[in-house]
Amino acid sequence: MTELTLVQAVNRGLRVALSSDPDVLILGEDVGVNGGVFRATEGLQKEFGPERVIDTPLSETGIIGTAIGMALYGLKPVAEIQFMDFIYPAFDQIVSELAKMRYRSGGQYPCHVVVRAPYGGGIRGGLYHSQSTEAYFAHTAGLKVVIPSNPADAKGLLLTAIHDEDPVIFLEPKRIYRSLTGEVADGDYRVPFGKANVVVEGTDVSLFAYGAMVPPTVEAAQALLSEGISAEVVDLRTLVPLDEKAILASVEKTGRAVVVHEAARFCGFGGELSAILAEKAFYSLKAPIARVTGYDTPFPYALENSYLPNPARIAHAARAAARTQ
Amino acid sequence: MTELTLVQAVNRGLRVALSSDPDVLILGEDVGVNGGVFRATEGLQKEFGPERVIDTPLSETGIIGTAIGMALYGLKPVAEIQFMDFIYPAFDQIVSELAKMRYRSGGQYPCHVVVRAPYGGGIRGGLYHSQSTEAYFAHTAGLKVVIPSNPADAKGLLLTAIHDEDPVIFLEPKRIYRSLTGEVADGDYRVPFGKANVVVEGTDVSLFAYGAMVPPTVEAAQALLSEGISAEVVDLRTLVPLDEKAILASVEKTGRAVVVHEAARFCGFGGELSAILAEKAFYSLKAPIARVTGYDTPFPYALENSYLPNPARIAHAARAAARTQ
Amino acid sequence: MAKAATSKTGSQGSADSFPEDRIVEIYRTEVLARVMDERCLTLQRQGRIGFYVPLAGQEAAQIGSGYALDPSDWIFPAYRELGLALVRGIRAKSLIDQFIGNSADLTKGRQMPNHYAFREQRFVSASSPIGTQITQAVGAAMAAKKRQDPIVTITFFGDGATSSNDFHAGLNFAGVFAAPTIFFCQNNGWAISLPREKQTLSPTLAGKADAYGLPGVVVDGNDVRAVYRAVREARARAIAGDGPTLIEAQVYRFGPHSTSDDPSRYRPEEAVRKAREHDPVLLLQSELIRNRILTKDSDSKIWEELKAEVARAIEAAENTPAVEPLSFFDDVFAQPTPTLEEQRASFDQLLREGVLRP
Amino acid sequence: MAKAATSKTGSQGSADSFPEDRIVEIYRTEVLARVMDERCLTLQRQGRIGFYVPLAGQEAAQIGSGYALDPSDWIFPAYRELGLALVRGIRAKSLIDQFIGNSADLTKGRQMPNHYAFREQRFVSASSPIGTQITQAVGAAMAAKKRQDPIVTITFFGDGATSSNDFHAGLNFAGVFAAPTIFFCQNNGWAISLPREKQTLSPTLAGKADAYGLPGVVVDGNDVRAVYRAVREARARAIAGDGPTLIEAQVYRFGPHSTSDDPSRYRPEEAVRKAREHDPVLLLQSELIRNRILTKDSDSKIWEELKAEVARAIEAAENTPAVEPLSFFDDVFAQPTPTLEEQRASFDQLLREGVLRP
Ligand SMILES: Cc1ncc(C[n+]2csc(CCOP(=O)(O)OP(=O)(O)O)c2C)c(N)n1
Ligand SMILES: Cc1ncc(C[n+]2csc(CCOP(=O)(O)OP(=O)(O)O)c2C)c(N)n1
Ligand SMILES: [Mg+2]
Ligand SMILES: [Mg+2]
């Protein structure tokens, strides 16, 4: 066990994978000599060489297109997109090719690429270094979507991703890359996909969150406790596959749900969660389902703290739900 | 008034716009000499010349990027993407640039481009000539998303789109391009954005649909009527802006909702509708909210009729909702 | 520019000579492609298949390059590469199974006609979006190089695809990483209705290779030997570690873009007539007859034989059962997610309750 | 290749001569850029602005091209074009307002520093995604041409951006439509940590113009006159209807990529020291002193004056009120949708109830 930040845990995960499997390689912009703009790949090129930790030209189209070719050939490429905001030049390769390759070839061509990208706000990044567009990917059949919220999960989910058989969009909450640390087991271990984590148990209201929204949601739950409201916090961990069972179990217990994400609300992932609950937990619900999310504007710079959900907003919504009989 | 197909109505709408406003122009692949692969731009290059109806090289990046530049300069470009499935090479320009231009420039640079694209299944188009990914665009702050379901709306909404001040993603249901006709007024007229259309009034259950899903939903309502179930059919017309008022009014009346779309279910537009209802019509709801949608697979070829919602599936879900007390 | 590029090519690469001993086999393959093309256009008109993309005019380009490859090389095709599939030994029946989308179709009825995938023959899954295979071919080549496998990847695309994002990224990456890839552009003069001259101002497409520091070669795509040699040279260079080559095979698309297209809207029949004077299949036919390698009779026999073979393949494919009604839920992931399992079960129940018919 | 391209250029275009009478003004602008650059790096280190992208080393390239333009020409910048903004008459205070994101910032506190938009000065809104401005500049040029406005558009981008999708599409469209556009590539040797040699195998970036049938020119970006002339020539050609030009100005990025970057991780200080021997600002300074246009004293006065000017601008910008707390809801659309109005109202209520602080 070592006390690590989230980005260090990612780095360790990559290192374990590179060490144990010669088919694993990393490619992206500035991932080699520079060690990644967030240092996620620090030291890896030195250790594993420029053939396995590849600095590419400035083209996300090229990064994902070539990663797909490598995967078809049998390697296990881990592609880094410098910021999630810059994934769009590769969107065609991701949604038209990567997501559909196994399906369209009748299962002949599995195509296992891990696409890592830091996502989310809170680092004064403005419109183009802050976005959370996980809903685009969650809506795309054929992609798995993973968002860890702490160092131990980051490493364990990343190792699961790298050894999975399907394409994985692995989104890293850059806001908490360094702002918190946690105990991380050494060596190889796996956190399974499709298993949510009940971070705080509670009985009055269920709060659903993932990635960088987990810490403020836990904080909100703690504040609520002092008011006598027992909130349960469920960290989804993987949006696809989704742990519907855990979600339904929580709401069957509490009867009230608040969905938290920093992405814009309209057509965001929260809509899907609400819809699942409104269909399958209908008879358990005692209050309207609330969403605490980013607003339906592009991501602002100076006022990013107003844009982002925080413990106060989350607690406010949870309180309203909990007080509804 | 003239009896027209939907694609003819689009053609007439474009013609009216080109005739009445010299700033309007059309660009895209095969839109000129060939008149568009669906004939939506038939005859327009002949009438308005190759400077106003422009055949471009094969690059959606180039089509939308240059259209944005034209719009910044003050023109009103209408860009055609040959199939919605091929919009992704332009996704970066659409979500990073078009959607955010007004906002990021503090209102200095409005950027009014209309992006037309045929969407949806039912023409034996397989994975890449069938998709409905309206949710990607509806989730992107700064874009309006319009989907007509009949010839009269197609023309009237298109003219509203071309004279709007914001970027509009205008999705045309190719499956019903020619399969139905309707009376279409001559000349210029506008169907406003943000006003849903109650196509069938009813009291027992609300069916929400748009685009090519409206006809099968109406058919389902008719079938239900013969069983004594009175279904209301609401055609949303524009997903952004959304006519929340009409949606809530309908469910407040019926207490039951079924959302229909052909896009994949997970994180689709239906999730947003469910979420709005689960939050704001919670106390009116008498039954779980059902979604009748495409499945969470890529779009198949041979079995597309199994994939697509049809009157039987819609009626089945509506019946279950209506029978719930 | 193209000249410079061509000379660059000439100076390198140790190509083997054309396999004259296999010329009849090569010709047969071209004829088989032509016969299938004609039959498939008919099948589509009769509603027996839903769609078809013809290749007439591009047989020598495809078959010449196909013969220049090693069976271990990987092919990243577009949607028009039926001739190439035949070189790889893929049977007419397999192709028609795919056109129909029946239970023997290796793409399991999921893709439109012409969007094949034949893993065993290293013929990678084709998709509709233009150009996307180009970067993929580069990535596979980088992978092969990493594993020190002595193979190349080759990717096929059209003149229109040179405007795609993946063309730009693919050639650039291939250059920077010295990937053993061959970029084979079939310039058939048209991207649906857009003529080559309006696709780009560049005098040749091969000349675009310069922008990536790569050699580019123009070849007469109606000359099966010239195509063969160009690909052999490019392959030798790639295998030697000298990196990729862009080949522009100049051909002409005789037929419509696809069965959904009506070329009379944008090009005069006259242009097609002129191009047909250089019909690659007929050129080889008359050469073989002129050189007494074939007689008119033996040639006719070839055509008859292959027509009969195709007719049998069609019959067999049409008698193959349809795909299994629930199969469209498979292969989204290696293992279905709970969400997919639930959707499959609910669909199955709708079938069993008679709400839906398969 | 670059040579051939350059000669193409030489043969066309009637460029006016460099405005020697404005050389001190030009120098002052370079100095102002340098002074601001240094101050802003400090402001960022002190936490008074959140981020900064320095331009040191690129002053002559930006200011030389800026002077070659007409005020009616449209500029499509990337994020490093502070020098260019100064040529357009944008005040230091306006730039610092944007860096702070205060209520006088024309981008209303929505964008990161350096992502300006100055409509009045035809300085179009910059974004972070690399290359996207390139196709936009082409579209605007097509629009100007359609309206028969005698202007050009010019777009600025880096060596890294030549690998972007928009570079490929933009140059190709500009060629096909003879758009009056100038593609101005500031090759500063680096795309963050990737050196120019690993960005592409092409011997020059200007040479990439060939792939689109366009002229390409390499200029010494430290020579303000050479830059001026290249842009004047390209402008004359564009205005004459002869279409676009790609200019590669060879410069060196002296500082970090941005304040988030640590260049010691990927390049030796030695390389920077050598490059600094060709510092464009110091080159012009010593020339002007050598030629007695300035004295050491009058030069020092210029630096002092401009430092004072920048100090005043910073003070004024820091005393400008913050953006209005609800303003981030504006300008999503021309008119807010009901959804946005509701969100704005609910946010306002959270503020008024004290749940949130502004
Ligand atoms: C990204 C994308 N845009 C548009 C299309 C529609 N489309 C299909 S084929 C085609 C023309 C392709 O021309 P070319 O590359 O020359 O190949 P050819 O069909 O001539 O073999 C177009 C525009 C597409 N399939 N993909
Ligand atoms: C599409 C995209 N990918 C990645 C980035 C991250 N990034 C910011 S600047 C930069 C390098 C740009 O290099 P260059 O074009 O040479 O311009 P320079 O910064 O040297 O002026 C990168 C990779 C980005 N902004 N956009
Ligand atoms: Mg072609
Ligand atoms: Mg650079």
PDB file of C-alpha atoms in Angstrom, chain B residues 95-247:
ATOM      1  CA  VAL B  95     -19.526  21.307 -30.762  1.00  0.00           C
ATOM      2  CA  SER B  96     -16.305  23.242 -30.149  1.00  0.00           C
ATOM      3  CA  GLU B  97     -16.863  26.131 -32.520  1.00  0.00           C
ATOM      4  CA  LEU B  98     -20.380  26.567 -33.868  1.00  0.00           C
ATOM      5  CA  ALA B  99     -22.126  25.935 -30.562  1.00  0.00           C
ATOM      6  CA  LYS B 100     -19.805  28.127 -28.530  1.00  0.00           C
ATOM      7  CA  MET B 101     -18.943  31.037 -30.818  1.00  0.00           C
ATOM      8  CA  ARG B 102     -21.520  33.521 -29.576  1.00  0.00           C
ATOM      9  CA  TYR B 103     -20.902  32.623 -25.961  1.00  0.00           C
ATOM     10  CA  ARG B 104     -17.141  32.616 -25.975  1.00  0.00           C
ATOM     11  CA  SER B 105     -16.914  35.931 -27.805  1.00  0.00           C
ATOM     12  CA  GLY B 106     -19.200  37.571 -25.265  1.00  0.00           C
ATOM     13  CA  GLY B 107     -21.903  37.959 -27.880  1.00  0.00           C
ATOM     14  CA  GLN B 108     -19.636  39.647 -30.410  1.00  0.00           C
ATOM     15  CA  TYR B 109     -19.754  36.817 -32.907  1.00  0.00           C
ATOM     16  CA  PRO B 110     -23.147  35.261 -33.461  1.00  0.00           C
ATOM     17  CA  CYS B 111     -22.719  32.286 -35.728  1.00  0.00           C
ATOM     18  CA  HIS B 112     -25.790  31.273 -37.566  1.00  0.00           C
ATOM     19  CA  VAL B 113     -25.337  28.125 -39.595  1.00  0.00           C
ATOM     20  CA  VAL B 114     -28.087  25.672 -40.447  1.00  0.00           C
ATOM     21  CA  VAL B 115     -26.807  22.113 -40.668  1.00  0.00           C
ATOM     22  CA  ARG B 116     -29.255  19.907 -42.543  1.00  0.00           C
ATOM     23  CA  ALA B 117     -28.882  16.145 -42.371  1.00  0.00           C
ATOM     24  CA  PRO B 118     -31.147  13.226 -43.209  1.00  0.00           C
ATOM     25  CA  TYR B 119     -31.321  10.907 -40.221  1.00  0.00           C
ATOM     26  CA  GLY B 120     -32.855   7.655 -39.090  1.00  0.00           C
ATOM     27  CA  GLY B 121     -33.539   4.118 -40.162  1.00  0.00           C
ATOM     28  CA  GLY B 122     -36.042   2.257 -42.220  1.00  0.00           C
ATOM     29  CA  ILE B 123     -34.371   2.502 -45.623  1.00  0.00           C
ATOM     30  CA  ARG B 124     -32.162  -0.565 -45.303  1.00  0.00           C
ATOM     31  CA  GLY B 125     -29.147   1.581 -44.688  1.00  0.00           C
ATOM     32  CA  GLY B 126     -27.352  -0.517 -42.093  1.00  0.00           C
ATOM     33  CA  LEU B 127     -24.979   0.891 -39.547  1.00  0.00           C
ATOM     34  CA  TYR B 128     -23.975   4.010 -41.462  1.00  0.00           C
ATOM     35  CA  HIS B 129     -27.078   5.256 -43.201  1.00  0.00           C
ATOM     36  CA  SER B 130     -29.564   4.921 -40.362  1.00  0.00           C
ATOM     37  CA  GLN B 131     -28.397   6.580 -37.190  1.00  0.00           C
ATOM     38  CA  SER B 132     -30.315   9.049 -35.018  1.00  0.00           C
ATOM     39  CA  THR B 133     -27.862  10.716 -32.717  1.00  0.00           C
ATOM     40  CA  GLU B 134     -29.872  13.837 -31.952  1.00  0.00           C
ATOM     41  CA  ALA B 135     -28.993  13.404 -28.262  1.00  0.00           C
ATOM     42  CA  TYR B 136     -25.358  14.369 -28.919  1.00  0.00           C
ATOM     43  CA  PHE B 137     -26.521  17.705 -30.263  1.00  0.00           C
ATOM     44  CA  ALA B 138     -29.326  18.275 -27.770  1.00  0.00           C
ATOM     45  CA  HIS B 139     -26.737  17.825 -25.009  1.00  0.00           C
ATOM     46  CA  THR B 140     -24.506  20.506 -26.537  1.00  0.00           C
ATOM     47  CA  ALA B 141     -25.320  23.937 -25.134  1.00  0.00           C
ATOM     48  CA  GLY B 142     -25.648  26.507 -27.893  1.00  0.00           C
ATOM     49  CA  LEU B 143     -27.269  24.358 -30.562  1.00  0.00           C
ATOM     50  CA  LYS B 144     -30.922  24.260 -31.521  1.00  0.00           C
ATOM     51  CA  VAL B 145     -32.178  20.887 -32.655  1.00  0.00           C
ATOM     52  CA  VAL B 146     -35.156  20.595 -34.980  1.00  0.00           C
ATOM     53  CA  ILE B 147     -36.816  17.461 -36.350  1.00  0.00           C
ATOM     54  CA  PRO B 148     -39.922  17.835 -38.518  1.00  0.00           C
ATOM     55  CA  SER B 149     -42.392  14.999 -38.954  1.00  0.00           C
ATOM     56  CA  ASN B 150     -44.423  16.109 -41.960  1.00  0.00           C
ATOM     57  CA  PRO B 151     -44.073  18.195 -45.129  1.00  0.00           C
ATOM     58  CA  ALA B 152     -45.748  21.359 -43.842  1.00  0.00           C
ATOM     59  CA  ASP B 153     -43.626  21.472 -40.703  1.00  0.00           C
ATOM     60  CA  ALA B 154     -40.508  20.617 -42.684  1.00  0.00           C
ATOM     61  CA  LYS B 155     -40.825  23.722 -44.810  1.00  0.00           C
ATOM     62  CA  GLY B 156     -42.028  26.020 -42.057  1.00  0.00           C
ATOM     63  CA  LEU B 157     -39.429  24.907 -39.533  1.00  0.00           C
ATOM     64  CA  LEU B 158     -36.669  25.091 -42.129  1.00  0.00           C
ATOM     65  CA  LEU B 159     -37.560  28.687 -42.962  1.00  0.00           C
ATOM     66  CA  THR B 160     -37.592  29.520 -39.263  1.00  0.00           C
ATOM     67  CA  ALA B 161     -34.201  27.842 -38.943  1.00  0.00           C
ATOM     68  CA  ILE B 162     -32.696  29.792 -41.836  1.00  0.00           C
ATOM     69  CA  HIS B 163     -33.919  33.070 -40.387  1.00  0.00           C
ATOM     70  CA  ASP B 164     -33.017  32.256 -36.803  1.00  0.00           C
ATOM     71  CA  GLU B 165     -30.002  33.925 -35.201  1.00  0.00           C
ATOM     72  CA  ASP B 166     -28.483  30.756 -33.737  1.00  0.00           C
ATOM     73  CA  PRO B 167     -26.980  27.563 -35.066  1.00  0.00           C
ATOM     74  CA  VAL B 168     -29.571  24.947 -35.908  1.00  0.00           C
ATOM     75  CA  ILE B 169     -29.134  21.225 -36.414  1.00  0.00           C
ATOM     76  CA  PHE B 170     -31.993  20.377 -38.751  1.00  0.00           C
ATOM     77  CA  LEU B 171     -32.611  16.648 -38.948  1.00  0.00           C
ATOM     78  CA  GLU B 172     -34.766  15.302 -41.735  1.00  0.00           C
ATOM     79  CA  PRO B 173     -36.521  11.937 -41.339  1.00  0.00           C
ATOM     80  CA  LYS B 174     -35.375  10.302 -44.546  1.00  0.00           C
ATOM     81  CA  ARG B 175     -37.594   7.303 -43.990  1.00  0.00           C
ATOM     82  CA  ILE B 176     -40.627   9.512 -44.656  1.00  0.00           C
ATOM     83  CA  TYR B 177     -38.951  11.755 -47.248  1.00  0.00           C
ATOM     84  CA  ARG B 178     -41.298  10.350 -49.883  1.00  0.00           C
ATOM     85  CA  SER B 179     -43.537   7.859 -48.179  1.00  0.00           C
ATOM     86  CA  LEU B 180     -46.200  10.383 -47.266  1.00  0.00           C
ATOM     87  CA  THR B 181     -47.427  13.655 -48.711  1.00  0.00           C
ATOM     88  CA  GLY B 182     -49.204  16.629 -47.222  1.00  0.00           C
ATOM     89  CA  GLU B 183     -50.592  20.032 -48.086  1.00  0.00           C
ATOM     90  CA  VAL B 184     -47.861  22.639 -47.986  1.00  0.00           C
ATOM     91  CA  ALA B 185     -48.513  26.376 -48.228  1.00  0.00           C
ATOM     92  CA  ASP B 186     -46.756  28.247 -51.012  1.00  0.00           C
ATOM     93  CA  GLY B 187     -44.270  31.029 -50.376  1.00  0.00           C
ATOM     94  CA  ASP B 188     -42.718  31.961 -47.075  1.00  0.00           C
ATOM     95  CA  TYR B 189     -44.242  30.894 -43.775  1.00  0.00           C
ATOM     96  CA  ARG B 190     -42.743  29.969 -40.457  1.00  0.00           C
ATOM     97  CA  VAL B 191     -43.442  27.291 -37.895  1.00  0.00           C
ATOM     98  CA  PRO B 192     -42.101  28.615 -34.597  1.00  0.00           C
ATOM     99  CA  PHE B 193     -39.434  26.830 -32.563  1.00  0.00           C
ATOM    100  CA  GLY B 194     -40.367  25.595 -29.113  1.00  0.00           C
ATOM    101  CA  LYS B 195     -44.003  24.818 -29.862  1.00  0.00           C
ATOM    102  CA  ALA B 196     -44.930  21.153 -29.746  1.00  0.00           C
ATOM    103  CA  ASN B 197     -47.839  19.919 -31.803  1.00  0.00           C
ATOM    104  CA  VAL B 198     -50.600  17.860 -30.223  1.00  0.00           C
ATOM    105  CA  VAL B 199     -51.311  15.650 -33.212  1.00  0.00           C
ATOM    106  CA  VAL B 200     -53.920  13.477 -31.504  1.00  0.00           C
ATOM    107  CA  GLU B 201     -55.746  14.551 -28.370  1.00  0.00           C
ATOM    108  CA  GLY B 202     -56.350  11.978 -25.702  1.00  0.00           C
ATOM    109  CA  THR B 203     -56.910  11.515 -22.011  1.00  0.00           C
ATOM    110  CA  ASP B 204     -55.461   8.198 -20.874  1.00  0.00           C
ATOM    111  CA  VAL B 205     -51.818   8.267 -21.846  1.00  0.00           C
ATOM    112  CA  SER B 206     -49.406  10.719 -23.473  1.00  0.00           C
ATOM    113  CA  LEU B 207     -47.189   9.496 -26.291  1.00  0.00           C
ATOM    114  CA  PHE B 208     -44.222  11.734 -27.084  1.00  0.00           C
ATOM    115  CA  ALA B 209     -42.503  11.416 -30.429  1.00  0.00           C
ATOM    116  CA  TYR B 210     -40.712  13.379 -33.136  1.00  0.00           C
ATOM    117  CA  GLY B 211     -39.623  13.013 -36.740  1.00  0.00           C
ATOM    118  CA  ALA B 212     -40.115   9.639 -38.366  1.00  0.00           C
ATOM    119  CA  MET B 213     -41.556   8.179 -35.164  1.00  0.00           C
ATOM    120  CA  VAL B 214     -44.653  10.368 -35.319  1.00  0.00           C
ATOM    121  CA  PRO B 215     -46.521   8.329 -37.968  1.00  0.00           C
ATOM    122  CA  PRO B 216     -46.131   4.961 -36.192  1.00  0.00           C
ATOM    123  CA  THR B 217     -47.051   6.634 -32.905  1.00  0.00           C
ATOM    124  CA  VAL B 218     -50.225   8.043 -34.413  1.00  0.00           C
ATOM    125  CA  GLU B 219     -50.949   4.613 -35.829  1.00  0.00           C
ATOM    126  CA  ALA B 220     -50.511   3.132 -32.378  1.00  0.00           C
ATOM    127  CA  ALA B 221     -52.914   5.726 -30.944  1.00  0.00           C
ATOM    128  CA  GLN B 222     -55.494   4.796 -33.527  1.00  0.00           C
ATOM    129  CA  ALA B 223     -55.153   1.125 -32.700  1.00  0.00           C
ATOM    130  CA  LEU B 224     -55.496   1.883 -29.002  1.00  0.00           C
ATOM    131  CA  LEU B 225     -58.640   3.885 -29.590  1.00  0.00           C
ATOM    132  CA  SER B 226     -60.346   0.785 -30.929  1.00  0.00           C
ATOM    133  CA  GLU B 227     -59.485  -0.872 -27.603  1.00  0.00           C
ATOM    134  CA  GLY B 228     -61.027   2.026 -25.716  1.00  0.00           C
ATOM    135  CA  ILE B 229     -57.752   3.677 -24.769  1.00  0.00           C
ATOM    136  CA  SER B 230     -57.523   7.381 -25.521  1.00  0.00           C
ATOM    137  CA  ALA B 231     -53.907   8.214 -26.269  1.00  0.00           C
ATOM    138  CA  GLU B 232     -52.598  11.720 -26.827  1.00  0.00           C
ATOM    139  CA  VAL B 233     -49.776  12.097 -29.339  1.00  0.00           C
ATOM    140  CA  VAL B 234     -47.423  15.022 -28.907  1.00  0.00           C
ATOM    141  CA  ASP B 235     -45.002  15.785 -31.732  1.00  0.00           C
ATOM    142  CA  LEU B 236     -42.129  17.685 -30.132  1.00  0.00           C
ATOM    143  CA  ARG B 237     -40.928  19.293 -33.387  1.00  0.00           C
ATOM    144  CA  THR B 238     -37.951  20.976 -31.720  1.00  0.00           C
ATOM    145  CA  LEU B 239     -35.856  19.240 -29.057  1.00  0.00           C
ATOM    146  CA  VAL B 240     -34.027  22.488 -28.303  1.00  0.00           C
ATOM    147  CA  PRO B 241     -35.826  24.673 -27.445  1.00  0.00           C
ATOM    148  CA  LEU B 242     -38.163  22.175 -25.859  1.00  0.00           C
ATOM    149  CA  ASP B 243     -41.825  22.905 -25.256  1.00  0.00           C
ATOM    150  CA  GLU B 244     -41.804  21.771 -21.659  1.00  0.00           C
ATOM    151  CA  LYS B 245     -45.128  23.433 -21.017  1.00  0.00           C
ATOM    152  CA  ALA B 246     -46.935  21.325 -23.565  1.00  0.00           C
ATOM    153  CA  ILE B 247     -45.268  18.183 -22.298  1.00  0.00           C
TER     154      ILE B 247
END
